[in-house]
C-alpha cells in the first residue's frame, strides 16, 4: 500500500495524470476535499488529475506514509503551488482504501480553508 | 475541530484519560489501529486511554492538524514510548469525525506493523 501511495506522489510530481489515474480501480471514488461531492470512476478521476496537475502543484510528504492493519493507508503532505498572490501551500492528509489487486478504491483528502497559506511572493 | 484535536494531544501528554475521554460523544467509536475491532462507548473508550497512558507514551505532532470541508479532521503524529527493546516510535495518522456539539463521534488510527520502529536504547 505504501508503494502505491509513493507512486501516487511521484506520478503527481512528474505531472503524469495517466500514471496516477492508473493507480485507481475502475469504480473508485475521490472526495477532495472531504465534505465535497464525490468524483466517481476513471473518467472523472482522470479529468481531476489532469486539471490538478495543470496548476503546476507539487506534493511533498510531511511525514512517512502510514499503513494500517486493514485495507487502507494514510499520508500527510504539503501541496506547493503558485497562486496569483504568490507561493502557496495547502496542508493535506490523504486516506486511501485498497482492493485486493492493490488499486485505490477511494481517496479522501482532509484539508479545509484554514489549511491553505500564502507563504511568500508578490502581494 | 482543530482545537479539540490539540486538546486530545495535550490531554494525552498530561496523562489525563478523563480529559481525553470527555472529548468523545457517549456513543463514539474507536478503531485503533484501523483494521482492528471497534471500541464503542464511554466505558470502553476510558479504559482504552487509561491503558494507553500507563505505557508512558507521548504524542508529538509530525505536521499541523488538517481540517476539512465536512465534519472531520486528521492529524499525523509520532507516539514515543519506552519498550523493553529501547525507545520506540509509532507513526500514526488519526482521523476524527465530529458531531454538532464538537465532540468526537469516531476516531480511526492509521498505523501498521511497519510504522513502529525501535530508535535506540538497550538491545
CSV table of C-alpha atoms in Angstrom, one decimal:
chain,number,residue,atom,x,y,z
A,1,UNK,CA,0.0,0.0,0.0
A,2,UNK,CA,2.8,2.4,0.8
A,3,UNK,CA,4.5,1.7,-2.5
A,4,UNK,CA,1.2,2.7,-4.3
A,5,UNK,CA,1.0,5.9,-2.2
A,6,UNK,CA,4.5,6.8,-3.1
A,7,UNK,CA,3.8,6.1,-6.8
A,8,UNK,CA,0.9,8.5,-6.5
A,9,UNK,CA,3.2,11.2,-5.1
A,10,UNK,CA,5.9,10.5,-7.7
A,11,UNK,CA,3.4,10.4,-10.6
A,12,UNK,CA,1.8,13.6,-9.5
A,13,UNK,CA,5.2,15.3,-9.3
A,14,UNK,CA,6.1,14.1,-12.8
A,15,UNK,CA,2.8,15.7,-14.0
A,16,UNK,CA,1.7,12.3,-15.3
A,17,UNK,CA,-2.1,12.1,-14.8
A,18,UNK,CA,-2.3,8.8,-16.7
A,19,UNK,CA,0.1,7.2,-14.2
A,20,UNK,CA,-1.8,8.5,-11.3
A,21,UNK,CA,-5.3,7.5,-12.7
A,22,UNK,CA,-3.9,4.0,-13.3
A,23,UNK,CA,-3.4,3.5,-9.6
A,24,UNK,CA,-7.2,3.7,-9.1
A,25,UNK,CA,-9.8,0.9,-9.5
A,26,UNK,CA,-12.3,1.5,-12.3
A,27,UNK,CA,-15.2,2.3,-9.9
A,28,UNK,CA,-13.1,4.2,-7.4
A,29,UNK,CA,-14.2,7.5,-5.7
A,30,UNK,CA,-12.5,10.7,-4.8
A,31,UNK,CA,-13.6,13.1,-2.1
A,32,UNK,CA,-11.2,16.1,-2.3
A,33,UNK,CA,-11.7,17.9,0.0
A,34,UNK,CA,-13.6,15.8,2.4
A,35,UNK,CA,-17.1,17.3,2.6
A,36,UNK,CA,-17.3,17.9,-1.2
A,37,UNK,CA,-19.2,15.8,-3.7
A,38,UNK,CA,-17.7,12.5,-4.8
A,39,UNK,CA,-16.0,12.1,-8.2
A,40,UNK,CA,-16.6,8.5,-9.4
A,41,UNK,CA,-14.9,6.3,-12.0
A,42,UNK,CA,-11.9,6.6,-14.2
A,43,UNK,CA,-13.1,9.3,-16.5
A,44,UNK,CA,-13.9,11.8,-13.7
A,45,UNK,CA,-10.7,10.8,-11.9
A,46,UNK,CA,-8.5,11.3,-14.9
A,47,UNK,CA,-10.1,14.7,-15.5
A,48,UNK,CA,-9.5,15.7,-11.9
A,49,UNK,CA,-5.8,14.9,-12.1
A,50,UNK,CA,-5.3,16.5,-15.5
A,51,UNK,CA,-6.8,19.7,-14.0
A,52,UNK,CA,-4.8,19.5,-10.7
A,53,UNK,CA,-1.5,18.9,-12.4
A,54,UNK,CA,-2.1,21.9,-14.8
A,55,UNK,CA,-1.8,24.2,-11.8
A,56,UNK,CA,1.9,23.1,-11.5
A,57,UNK,CA,1.2,21.9,-8.0
A,58,UNK,CA,3.9,19.6,-6.4
A,59,UNK,CA,3.4,17.2,-3.4
A,60,UNK,CA,5.9,17.0,-0.6
A,61,UNK,CA,5.4,14.3,2.1
A,62,UNK,CA,5.3,16.0,5.6
A,63,UNK,CA,5.9,12.7,7.4
A,64,UNK,CA,6.4,9.0,6.4
A,65,UNK,CA,3.3,7.3,4.9
A,66,UNK,CA,1.3,5.3,7.4
A,67,UNK,CA,-0.2,1.8,6.8
A,68,UNK,CA,-2.9,0.1,8.9
A,69,UNK,CA,-4.0,-3.4,10.0
A,70,UNK,CA,-6.7,-3.2,7.3
A,71,UNK,CA,-7.1,-2.2,3.7
A,72,UNK,CA,-6.2,1.4,4.0
A,73,UNK,CA,-3.3,3.8,4.4
A,74,UNK,CA,-2.8,7.5,5.0
A,75,UNK,CA,-0.2,10.2,4.3
A,76,UNK,CA,0.3,13.8,5.3
A,77,UNK,CA,1.8,16.1,2.7
A,78,UNK,CA,2.0,19.7,1.6
A,79,UNK,CA,0.8,20.8,-1.8
A,80,UNK,CA,3.1,23.5,-3.1
A,81,UNK,CA,1.6,25.7,-5.8
A,82,UNK,CA,1.8,29.2,-7.3
A,83,UNK,CA,-1.2,31.4,-6.8
A,84,UNK,CA,-1.8,34.9,-8.1
A,85,UNK,CA,-1.0,36.1,-4.6
A,86,UNK,CA,2.4,34.3,-4.5
A,87,UNK,CA,3.7,30.9,-3.5
A,88,UNK,CA,1.1,28.9,-1.5
A,89,UNK,CA,0.9,25.7,0.4
A,90,UNK,CA,-2.1,23.5,1.2
A,91,UNK,CA,-1.6,21.1,4.1
A,92,UNK,CA,-3.4,17.8,3.3
A,93,UNK,CA,-3.9,14.3,4.7
A,94,UNK,CA,-5.0,11.7,2.1
A,95,UNK,CA,-6.6,8.4,3.2
A,96,UNK,CA,-6.7,5.7,0.5
A,97,UNK,CA,-8.6,2.3,0.6
A,98,UNK,CA,-7.4,-0.6,-1.5
A,99,UNK,CA,-8.8,-3.6,-3.2
A,100,UNK,CA,-7.1,-7.0,-3.3
A,101,UNK,CA,-5.3,-6.0,-6.6
A,102,UNK,CA,-3.7,-3.2,-4.7
A,103,UNK,CA,-5.6,-0.5,-6.5
A,104,UNK,CA,-7.1,2.5,-4.7
A,105,UNK,CA,-10.9,2.1,-4.3
A,106,UNK,CA,-11.2,5.5,-2.6
A,107,UNK,CA,-9.2,8.6,-1.9
A,108,UNK,CA,-10.3,11.2,0.7
A,109,UNK,CA,-8.3,14.4,1.1
A,110,UNK,CA,-8.6,16.1,4.5
A,111,UNK,CA,-8.0,19.8,4.2
A,112,UNK,CA,-10.1,22.9,4.9
A,113,UNK,CA,-9.9,26.6,4.2
A,114,UNK,CA,-7.6,27.0,7.2
A,115,UNK,CA,-5.1,24.7,5.7
A,116,UNK,CA,-4.1,26.9,2.9
A,117,UNK,CA,-1.4,29.6,3.4
A,118,UNK,CA,0.3,32.0,1.0
A,119,UNK,CA,3.9,31.8,2.1
A,120,UNK,CA,5.6,34.5,0.1
A,121,UNK,CA,5.9,36.2,-3.3
A,122,UNK,CA,4.3,39.2,-4.7
A,123,UNK,CA,1.3,40.8,-2.8
B,1,UNK,CA,-12.2,20.8,15.3
B,2,UNK,CA,-8.5,21.5,15.4
B,3,UNK,CA,-8.8,22.9,19.0
B,4,UNK,CA,-10.4,19.6,20.0
B,5,UNK,CA,-7.6,17.6,18.2
B,6,UNK,CA,-5.0,19.7,20.0
B,7,UNK,CA,-6.8,19.2,23.4
B,8,UNK,CA,-6.6,15.4,22.7
B,9,UNK,CA,-2.8,15.6,22.2
B,10,UNK,CA,-2.4,17.8,25.3
B,11,UNK,CA,-4.6,15.7,27.5
B,12,UNK,CA,-2.8,12.6,26.4
B,13,UNK,CA,0.5,14.1,27.2
B,14,UNK,CA,-0.7,15.2,30.6
B,15,UNK,CA,-1.6,11.5,31.2
B,16,UNK,CA,-5.2,12.7,31.8
B,17,UNK,CA,-7.5,9.9,30.5
B,18,UNK,CA,-10.7,11.6,31.8
B,19,UNK,CA,-9.9,14.8,29.9
B,20,UNK,CA,-9.3,12.8,26.7
B,21,UNK,CA,-12.4,10.6,27.1
B,22,UNK,CA,-14.5,13.8,27.7
B,23,UNK,CA,-13.7,14.9,24.2
B,24,UNK,CA,-15.8,11.9,22.8
B,25,UNK,CA,-19.6,11.6,22.4
B,26,UNK,CA,-21.2,9.0,24.6
B,27,UNK,CA,-21.7,6.6,21.7
B,28,UNK,CA,-18.4,7.3,19.9
B,29,UNK,CA,-16.3,4.5,18.4
B,30,UNK,CA,-12.5,4.0,18.3
B,31,UNK,CA,-10.7,1.9,15.6
B,32,UNK,CA,-7.1,1.8,16.7
B,33,UNK,CA,-5.4,0.5,14.6
B,34,UNK,CA,-7.6,0.6,11.5
B,35,UNK,CA,-8.5,-3.0,10.8
B,36,UNK,CA,-9.0,-4.0,14.5
B,37,UNK,CA,-12.3,-4.4,16.3
B,38,UNK,CA,-14.2,-1.2,17.3
B,39,UNK,CA,-14.3,0.0,20.8
B,40,UNK,CA,-17.7,1.6,21.5
B,41,UNK,CA,-19.0,4.0,24.2
B,42,UNK,CA,-17.5,5.9,27.0
B,43,UNK,CA,-16.6,3.0,29.3
B,44,UNK,CA,-14.5,1.2,26.6
B,45,UNK,CA,-13.0,4.5,25.5
B,46,UNK,CA,-12.0,5.5,29.0
B,47,UNK,CA,-10.5,2.1,29.6
B,48,UNK,CA,-8.5,2.3,26.4
B,49,UNK,CA,-7.0,5.7,27.3
B,50,UNK,CA,-6.2,4.6,30.9
B,51,UNK,CA,-4.3,1.7,29.5
B,52,UNK,CA,-2.6,3.6,26.7
B,53,UNK,CA,-1.4,6.3,29.1
B,54,UNK,CA,0.0,3.8,31.6
B,55,UNK,CA,2.6,2.9,28.9
B,56,UNK,CA,4.1,6.4,29.4
B,57,UNK,CA,3.5,7.1,25.7
B,58,UNK,CA,3.7,10.7,24.5
B,59,UNK,CA,2.3,12.2,21.3
B,60,UNK,CA,4.2,14.6,19.1
B,61,UNK,CA,2.6,16.2,16.1
B,62,UNK,CA,4.5,15.4,12.9
B,63,UNK,CA,2.8,18.2,10.9
B,64,UNK,CA,0.0,20.8,11.5
B,65,UNK,CA,-3.5,19.3,12.1
B,66,UNK,CA,-5.7,19.3,9.0
B,67,UNK,CA,-9.4,20.2,8.9
B,68,UNK,CA,-11.8,19.5,6.1
B,69,UNK,CA,-14.9,21.0,4.4
B,70,UNK,CA,-17.0,18.4,6.3
B,71,UNK,CA,-17.3,17.1,9.9
B,72,UNK,CA,-13.9,15.6,10.2
B,73,UNK,CA,-10.3,16.4,10.7
B,74,UNK,CA,-7.0,14.5,10.6
B,75,UNK,CA,-3.5,14.7,12.1
B,76,UNK,CA,-0.2,12.9,11.7
B,77,UNK,CA,1.9,12.3,14.9
B,78,UNK,CA,4.5,10.1,16.4
B,79,UNK,CA,3.9,8.1,19.5
B,80,UNK,CA,7.0,8.0,21.5
B,81,UNK,CA,7.2,5.2,24.1
B,82,UNK,CA,9.6,3.0,26.0
B,83,UNK,CA,9.7,-0.6,25.1
B,84,UNK,CA,11.7,-3.5,26.6
B,85,UNK,CA,13.9,-3.2,23.5
B,86,UNK,CA,14.5,0.6,24.0
B,87,UNK,CA,13.0,3.8,22.9
B,88,UNK,CA,10.3,3.3,20.2
B,89,UNK,CA,8.2,5.4,17.9
B,90,UNK,CA,4.9,4.5,16.2
B,91,UNK,CA,4.0,6.7,13.3
B,92,UNK,CA,0.2,7.3,13.3
B,93,UNK,CA,-2.4,9.3,11.4
B,94,UNK,CA,-5.7,9.8,13.4
B,95,UNK,CA,-8.9,10.8,11.7
B,96,UNK,CA,-11.7,12.1,13.9
B,97,UNK,CA,-15.4,12.7,12.9
B,98,UNK,CA,-17.4,15.3,14.9
B,99,UNK,CA,-21.0,15.9,16.0
B,100,UNK,CA,-22.6,19.4,16.1
B,101,UNK,CA,-21.5,19.8,19.8
B,102,UNK,CA,-17.9,19.5,18.6
B,103,UNK,CA,-17.4,16.0,20.2
B,104,UNK,CA,-15.6,13.2,18.5
B,105,UNK,CA,-18.1,10.6,17.2
B,106,UNK,CA,-15.3,8.4,15.9
B,107,UNK,CA,-11.5,8.1,16.0
B,108,UNK,CA,-9.6,5.9,13.5
B,109,UNK,CA,-5.9,5.4,13.9
B,110,UNK,CA,-3.9,4.5,10.7
B,111,UNK,CA,-0.7,2.6,11.6
B,112,UNK,CA,0.5,-0.8,10.8
B,113,UNK,CA,3.3,-3.2,11.9
B,114,UNK,CA,5.7,-1.3,9.5
B,115,UNK,CA,5.1,2.0,11.3
B,116,UNK,CA,6.7,1.0,14.6
B,117,UNK,CA,10.5,1.5,15.0
B,118,UNK,CA,12.9,1.0,17.9
B,119,UNK,CA,15.1,4.0,17.6
B,120,UNK,CA,17.7,3.4,20.3
B,121,UNK,CA,18.4,2.2,23.8
B,122,UNK,CA,19.4,-1.1,25.1
B,123,UNK,CA,19.4,-4.1,22.9
